[in-house]
Each structure stands twice: as structure tokens, then as C-alpha cells.
Amino acid sequence: MPDKYDVAVIGAGPAGYVAAIRCAQLGFNTVCIDDFKGGDGKASLGGTCLNVGCIPSKALLDSSEQYHRVKHQCSIHGIQVKNASIDIGEMLARKEKIVQSLTSGIKQLFKANKVTSLHGHGKLAEHSSRGCKVEVEDGKEKRIIEARHVILACGSIPIDIPVAPVDQKTIVDSTGALDFKEVPGRLGVIGAGVIGLELGSVWGRLGADVTILEALDTFLPTVDKQIARVAQKQFEKQGLDINLGCKVTEAKSGENGVAVKYEDKDGAHKTEFDRLIVCVGRRPNTNDLSHESVGLKLDDRGFIEVDDSCSTGLENVYAVGDAVRGPMLAHKGSEEGVAVAEMIAGQPFHMNYDVIPWVIYTWPEVAWAGKTEEQLKDDGADYRVGTFPFAATGRALAMSEGGSGRVKFVADAKTDRILGAHIVGPYASELIAEAVVAMEFEGSSEDLARIVHAHPTLSEAVHEAALAVDKRAIHKAN
Ligand code: FAD
Ligand code: NAD
């Protein structure tokens, strides 16, 4: 006899495990099926995010940042540290410990919420208006479960490019780049996107000579131009050699590393690296997810087709997270998971796709939400801009973080409603939250301008940028 559930969730990444917990909280008998195995070959919950994505990359970003500060910034404070060194083995072990603590935490949360956790590959085998059958295959064993509702949360995997075949030794994807046992002398990176910049920064801070080869002519095209320009200058100052408009034509692993050929406006080039990271985007992990007879619709790039409320068009079958349209971000997937669970329980779907924060965890950090100035220009919108530099705040100066970072708001010229918030600077990841709350509440720059902000804090730059929209910032000329 098959096991019977109210809800079956396929995938235990941040979209799936959060959906499963919320379903259980709402009183549904819930099962979550996941096939991820860690480097040790053992099942590990949490998907890309916890195992090989957000968390391990942030652990390494933090370690490398601490090391970089000790080596290059302590002296500003009069602190002299001679012969500082880093043990890469210990750094990786710390990262693994954090991953282990969080992934086993999901196991505990499943237990506490009475979510049944099954290891194996899940496949939507049958669908009717009465419910679904899901095949779960783990090695040789195959079982069938029945569920009234199914939430597909199968996530994404790195995109491969034939010119640079990943062997996880010298040519690696993001997973391999989280595990270099030593700092590569010369590190090549294909793609100046989020992963290229974050992992390029990690190994660059630890001493690698980093060269980034990016196909597009524009640096971070989805980021507000003014902010992207500041970020690019800072990254280049830190030693990242960012090359735009490059077409990689060949990457070959050999005894001594990787030989790379690429073309740009100046012609054809050859270069060599000790390691090469390929990070040119991710694609949905929808292979073998459903039987053809079920009729689950995928688009031509493999994304599961869904409507505005994550319904697949098959009754009671939903899809969330990286496998569906929208940004590939953990928090976007988690919130979709919650929204779908609540919709199954009869509540309205509550996602607001217009206000999803993005963060690049480099230093300075880059964070934004809503529309860029360029998008508003293209839309023909009438808007006002307010910017404020961190260099004019006491707290940033006290931290030696004046730099060229800034906060920028774009607001509707008539209603003053905040349409976009853009930050490059220290702890932009934390500061963006205030703007997101204001935008979610359809707030105006005036709303933020009238709020008392603690002194001295970095958030004063947010306050002053809001004041600057109306040309009344106090600590700069308007
Ligand atoms: P995933 O996390 O990919 O999880 C899907 C799970 O489903 C996996 O465990 C997979 O094995 C399993 N699965 C797939 N198909 C099946 C099946 N048929 N049966 C059973 N199980 C299946 N995002 C951020 O918001 N912030 C960050 O800082 C950030 N940093 C990142 C750093 C790196 C290096 C990478 C690679 C990604 C990063 N991301 C970040 C992106 C983030 O990891 C993803 O957006 C997020 O993990 C997507 O969640 P998900 O649940 O949709 O899918
Ligand atoms: P990305 O889309 O951010 O960047 C990929 C870059 O590679 C782009 O600039 C693209 O123009 C370039 N590119 C594509 N093909 C190329 C080629 N053949 N040669 C040279 N350049 C090429 O993708 P990513 O950095 O791989 O990250 C994947 C996704 O994972 C991100 O889009 C994001 O959704 C998620 N992620 C988020 C975070 C975060 O939130 N901090 C961190 C890491 C990853």
C-alpha cells in the first residue's frame, strides 16, 4: 500500500524545506523528498543553499575578509601583526562545520514539525483531480507515495559551457571553487556575475591573482549603473582583473593548470591559470522530474511553467524556487514556499515580486531592491534621485569605511513613492532591509526622511539619501 500524505514536497532546499515546514504548521500531513548527497556521500538537507551555495560561500567570504583585514587594514588602527598566515584546511573545516550544523538543523526542524523526510529522487508519476502519485527512488529501492497536493522545489544546477568542460580538478564550477585545498597562484574566472565576484574575492583576498573573463561589455548590467561603476572600481582596486567583452573559445586542463584562449575587441589571446572557475549562470534542475503522461509544462530553458501564484496548471501541483521564473535567490524561493503552503490552506497568495532584495556579498557589499534609474528612464517615468556617500557619515569614517560607497534612492516625482533603493558600501546587505520595508509598505522618501535614525550609524546614510531626494540632506551640499 502506498503512503498517503496531504502534501508531498520534492526538494529540500530553501524553497522546499520551508514549504514543508509551513505546510506542517498549517496541519497538513507532509512529506519532503530530497536526493542531495554531500561530499561524504551522505544525504544532506538544505539543497544548494546550505550545502554548496549561500552558506559555505558566506563562510569563506567571512574568513577571507578577516584575513585580509589583519594583513592589510589593521595597521590603519596602529595594530601591527607580523607574519599573519591562514591555514586553508582549518578555514575549510570551519565552513564544513557551519554547513553541518545548519543541514542537521533542518533534520531537527522536520522532526519537531512532524515532516516526514525521505531520501531519494522524486518523480511526479500520476496526476488527477483526486491527487498525485510520486515515485521515490533511492538506489535500488523504489516506492510510491500518494499526495493530495505536490510542491515541486527541485532547484537549479550550474550551466556548463562546452568550451570549458568542468572536471572539478582544475576547471571547476562553484561547488569545486568552495573547496580548493590551497590558494591557486593564478585563478581564472569565466563570468563576472554574483558567483564570479564573490568567489573571485574569496581567493583574491587569500592571495590568488584573479582574472575574470566576462562575455558582456557591461559590468553587472542589472545593477544601477552608478552603483555598478563604484563597485567595479573598488573590485579592480582590490586586484580583481575584470575583462569585459571576452569570448572564451577554449579551456584545456593540463599537467600545470589550464590553458585558456579567448577573444576580445583587441583580438585573440592565450593565457594560463592554475585553476579556472566556470560561473556563467545556473539552470533549472528539472531532469526526470515527471512522467510525460502527467503533462507538466517546462519552457524551452527547462523552467517549470507557473502562473503568478506558482500554480503549474495541473490541479494541486505547484512549483517554487529556482526551478521557476524570477530571481534565483534563496529568500525568493522560501517566501514562495510559504505563500504556496498558505494558499493550499485557503489563504491568498502573498508574494510581491517587485520588492525582492539582491545582495552581492563582496566588500564593499552591493545591495538593491526595486527599479534602477536606467529602468525608470526606459519606462519614461518621472522620478527624483537622492544619493548620499558613506564618506560623509561619522560611523563609516570611524570604521575607515568612507571609501566611495553610497546609498541611492529613486522615487516617483509626483507621489514620492520609493521605486528603487541601491547601495554599495559596508553592510549594504543589512542596510537594504530598511528600504525594503519602506517599499513593501509603499512608503515615500519623505517617510524615511522623517524617521529618527540612531547616531552614529551607517543607517544615517540611508536617512540622508532619503532626505537628498528632496534636496535637503544635511551633511552634503544638495
Ligand atoms: P535548491 O537549493 O537547489 O534545492 C533543490 C533541492 O532539491 C536539492 O537538494 C536537490 O538535490 C533536490 N532535488 C532536485 N530534484 C529532485 C528530485 N527530482 N527529487 C528529489 N530531490 C530533488 N542565494 C541567495 O539568496 N543568497 C546567497 O548568498 C546565495 N549564494 C549562493 C552562492 C552560490 C555559490 C550558489 C551556487 C548559489 C547561491 N545562491 C544564493 C542561490 C541559492 O542557493 C538558490 O537560489 C537556492 O538554493 C534555491 O533554492 P531551491 O530550494 O529552489 O533549490
Ligand atoms: P550570474 O547570472 O550572476 O552571472 C553569470 C555571468 O556570466 C554573467 O555576467 C554572464 O554575462 C556571464 N557569462 C555567461 N556566459 C558566459 C560565457 N560563455 N563567457 C563569459 N561570461 C559569460 O550567474 P552566476 O554568477 O553563475 O550565479 C548564478 C546564480 O546564483 C545568480 O544569478 C544568483 O541567482 C545565484 N547566486 C546568488 C548569490 C547572492 O545572492 N549573493 C550568490 C551566488 C549565486
Tab-separated table of N, CA, C and O in Angstrom, residues 8-11 33-35 118-127 132-138 142-147 150-152 154 285-294 296 317:
chain	number	residue	atom	x	y	z
A	8	ALA	N	3.092	16.497	-0.687
A	8	ALA	CA	4.443	15.987	-0.934
A	8	ALA	C	5.256	17.122	-1.538
A	8	ALA	O	4.818	17.772	-2.498
A	9	VAL	N	6.427	17.390	-0.946
A	9	VAL	CA	7.310	18.428	-1.477
A	9	VAL	C	8.514	17.721	-2.083
A	9	VAL	O	9.137	16.879	-1.433
A	10	ILE	N	8.843	18.049	-3.330
A	10	ILE	CA	10.042	17.455	-3.958
A	10	ILE	C	11.149	18.499	-3.919
A	10	ILE	O	11.072	19.538	-4.564
A	11	GLY	N	12.186	18.219	-3.117
A	11	GLY	CA	13.308	19.141	-2.949
A	11	GLY	C	13.319	19.727	-1.551
A	11	GLY	O	12.276	20.205	-1.062
A	33	ILE	N	10.803	15.117	-0.013
A	33	ILE	CA	11.682	14.146	-0.683
A	33	ILE	C	12.888	14.895	-1.248
A	33	ILE	O	12.725	15.892	-1.954
A	34	ASP	N	14.080	14.432	-0.955
A	34	ASP	CA	15.271	15.146	-1.445
A	34	ASP	C	16.363	14.137	-1.783
A	34	ASP	O	16.551	13.152	-1.079
A	35	ASP	N	17.106	14.430	-2.866
A	35	ASP	CA	18.125	13.465	-3.301
A	35	ASP	C	19.559	13.965	-3.117
A	35	ASP	O	20.508	13.340	-3.582
A	118	LEU	N	12.146	11.927	3.287
A	118	LEU	CA	12.560	10.733	2.533
A	118	LEU	C	13.751	11.083	1.662
A	118	LEU	O	13.733	12.117	0.970
A	119	HIS	N	14.777	10.231	1.681
A	119	HIS	CA	15.887	10.467	0.764
A	119	HIS	C	15.653	9.710	-0.524
A	119	HIS	O	15.290	8.536	-0.502
A	120	GLY	N	15.860	10.382	-1.662
A	120	GLY	CA	15.710	9.723	-2.957
A	120	GLY	C	15.248	10.712	-4.006
A	120	GLY	O	14.950	11.868	-3.702
A	121	HIS	N	15.239	10.219	-5.242
A	121	HIS	CA	14.797	11.064	-6.357
A	121	HIS	C	13.279	10.982	-6.472
A	121	HIS	O	12.721	9.898	-6.582
A	122	GLY	N	12.632	12.115	-6.463
A	122	GLY	CA	11.167	12.143	-6.559
A	122	GLY	C	10.729	12.439	-7.980
A	122	GLY	O	11.332	13.266	-8.671
A	123	LYS	N	9.676	11.734	-8.404
A	123	LYS	CA	9.186	11.944	-9.764
A	123	LYS	C	7.662	11.923	-9.744
A	123	LYS	O	7.064	10.989	-9.181
A	124	LEU	N	7.076	12.950	-10.332
A	124	LEU	CA	5.618	13.018	-10.404
A	124	LEU	C	5.173	11.961	-11.408
A	124	LEU	O	5.430	12.075	-12.609
A	125	ALA	N	4.512	10.889	-10.899
A	125	ALA	CA	4.240	9.734	-11.758
A	125	ALA	C	2.826	9.751	-12.328
A	125	ALA	O	2.602	9.327	-13.462
A	126	GLU	N	1.874	10.241	-11.534
A	126	GLU	CA	0.489	10.286	-11.993
A	126	GLU	C	-0.186	11.515	-11.416
A	126	GLU	O	0.143	11.945	-10.299
A	127	HIS	N	-1.130	12.050	-12.171
A	127	HIS	CA	-1.858	13.215	-11.664
A	127	HIS	C	-3.325	13.105	-12.040
A	127	HIS	O	-3.654	12.738	-13.162
A	132	CYS	N	-2.135	12.974	-6.530
A	132	CYS	CA	-0.969	12.622	-7.349
A	132	CYS	C	-0.285	11.387	-6.779
A	132	CYS	O	-0.393	11.100	-5.585
A	133	LYS	N	0.445	10.710	-7.656
A	133	LYS	CA	1.348	9.672	-7.189
A	133	LYS	C	2.774	10.139	-7.474
A	133	LYS	O	3.070	10.655	-8.554
A	134	VAL	N	3.649	9.952	-6.486
A	134	VAL	CA	5.052	10.347	-6.639
A	134	VAL	C	5.920	9.112	-6.422
A	134	VAL	O	5.763	8.414	-5.411
A	135	GLU	N	6.798	8.859	-7.394
A	135	GLU	CA	7.767	7.759	-7.244
A	135	GLU	C	8.979	8.285	-6.501
A	135	GLU	O	9.483	9.365	-6.823
A	136	VAL	N	9.453	7.520	-5.537
A	136	VAL	CA	10.666	7.934	-4.825
A	136	VAL	C	11.687	6.816	-4.986
A	136	VAL	O	11.455	5.679	-4.552
A	137	GLU	N	12.803	7.158	-5.632
A	137	GLU	CA	13.796	6.128	-5.915
A	137	GLU	C	15.104	6.453	-5.196
A	137	GLU	O	15.663	7.529	-5.363
A	138	ASP	N	15.532	5.526	-4.373
A	138	ASP	CA	16.800	5.710	-3.662
A	138	ASP	C	17.660	4.481	-3.941
A	138	ASP	O	17.447	3.427	-3.339
A	142	LYS	N	12.471	1.464	-4.873
A	142	LYS	CA	11.511	2.422	-5.432
A	142	LYS	C	10.214	2.296	-4.644
A	142	LYS	O	9.762	1.186	-4.378
A	143	ARG	N	9.658	3.401	-4.197
A	143	ARG	CA	8.348	3.326	-3.549
A	143	ARG	C	7.433	4.390	-4.143
A	143	ARG	O	7.892	5.356	-4.764
A	144	ILE	N	6.154	4.161	-3.950
A	144	ILE	CA	5.173	5.127	-4.473
A	144	ILE	C	4.464	5.771	-3.289
A	144	ILE	O	4.059	5.068	-2.357
A	145	ILE	N	4.368	7.068	-3.324
A	145	ILE	CA	3.545	7.715	-2.296
A	145	ILE	C	2.388	8.466	-2.969
A	145	ILE	O	2.502	8.858	-4.136
A	146	GLU	N	1.338	8.642	-2.234
A	146	GLU	CA	0.194	9.399	-2.756
A	146	GLU	C	0.087	10.721	-2.021
A	146	GLU	O	0.330	10.758	-0.804
A	147	ALA	N	-0.243	11.766	-2.746
A	147	ALA	CA	-0.384	13.071	-2.090
A	147	ALA	C	-1.498	13.856	-2.757
A	147	ALA	O	-1.655	13.819	-3.975
A	150	VAL	N	1.079	18.545	-4.504
A	150	VAL	CA	2.520	18.378	-4.693
A	150	VAL	C	3.153	19.751	-4.913
A	150	VAL	O	2.629	20.575	-5.680
A	151	ILE	N	4.261	19.985	-4.202
A	151	ILE	CA	5.024	21.226	-4.423
A	151	ILE	C	6.385	20.831	-4.995
A	151	ILE	O	7.146	20.097	-4.353
A	152	LEU	N	6.665	21.303	-6.206
A	152	LEU	CA	7.942	20.983	-6.859
A	152	LEU	C	8.949	22.076	-6.497
A	152	LEU	O	8.710	23.260	-6.763
A	154	CYS	N	12.671	21.736	-7.027
A	154	CYS	CA	13.860	20.946	-7.379
A	154	CYS	C	15.091	21.814	-7.655
A	154	CYS	O	16.171	21.288	-7.933
A	285	ASN	N	16.889	22.447	-12.371
A	285	ASN	CA	17.245	21.033	-12.224
A	285	ASN	C	15.988	20.179	-12.423
A	285	ASN	O	15.541	19.494	-11.504
A	286	THR	N	15.421	20.249	-13.639
A	286	THR	CA	14.109	19.614	-13.851
A	286	THR	C	14.186	18.305	-14.628
A	286	THR	O	13.163	17.795	-15.097
A	287	ASN	N	15.406	17.756	-14.742
A	287	ASN	CA	15.550	16.477	-15.446
A	287	ASN	C	14.821	15.369	-14.713
A	287	ASN	O	14.960	15.235	-13.509
A	288	ASP	N	14.065	14.568	-15.457
A	288	ASP	CA	13.420	13.379	-14.900
A	288	ASP	C	12.529	13.717	-13.694
A	288	ASP	O	12.486	12.963	-12.719
A	289	LEU	N	11.834	14.831	-13.776
A	289	LEU	CA	11.013	15.280	-12.643
A	289	LEU	C	9.587	14.747	-12.728
A	289	LEU	O	8.908	14.610	-11.713
A	290	SER	N	9.132	14.435	-13.973
A	290	SER	CA	7.757	13.920	-14.075
A	290	SER	C	7.637	13.022	-15.299
A	290	SER	O	8.398	13.153	-16.260
A	291	HIS	N	6.671	12.091	-15.217
A	291	HIS	CA	6.374	11.247	-16.379
A	291	HIS	C	5.714	12.103	-17.451
A	291	HIS	O	4.962	13.029	-17.126
A	292	GLU	N	6.025	11.769	-18.694
A	292	GLU	CA	5.482	12.554	-19.800
A	292	GLU	C	3.960	12.627	-19.747
A	292	GLU	O	3.358	13.670	-19.996
A	293	SER	N	3.351	11.499	-19.356
A	293	SER	CA	1.879	11.411	-19.347
A	293	SER	C	1.239	12.419	-18.395
A	293	SER	O	0.064	12.775	-18.547
A	294	VAL	N	2.007	12.912	-17.427
A	294	VAL	CA	1.457	13.849	-16.438
A	294	VAL	C	1.147	15.202	-17.088
A	294	VAL	O	0.209	15.898	-16.710
A	296	LEU	N	3.280	17.896	-17.225
A	296	LEU	CA	3.892	19.070	-16.575
A	296	LEU	C	4.596	19.907	-17.649
A	296	LEU	O	5.400	19.378	-18.425
A	317	VAL	N	-0.910	21.069	-8.173
A	317	VAL	CA	0.552	20.919	-8.337
A	317	VAL	C	1.158	22.315	-8.480
A	317	VAL	O	0.756	23.089	-9.356
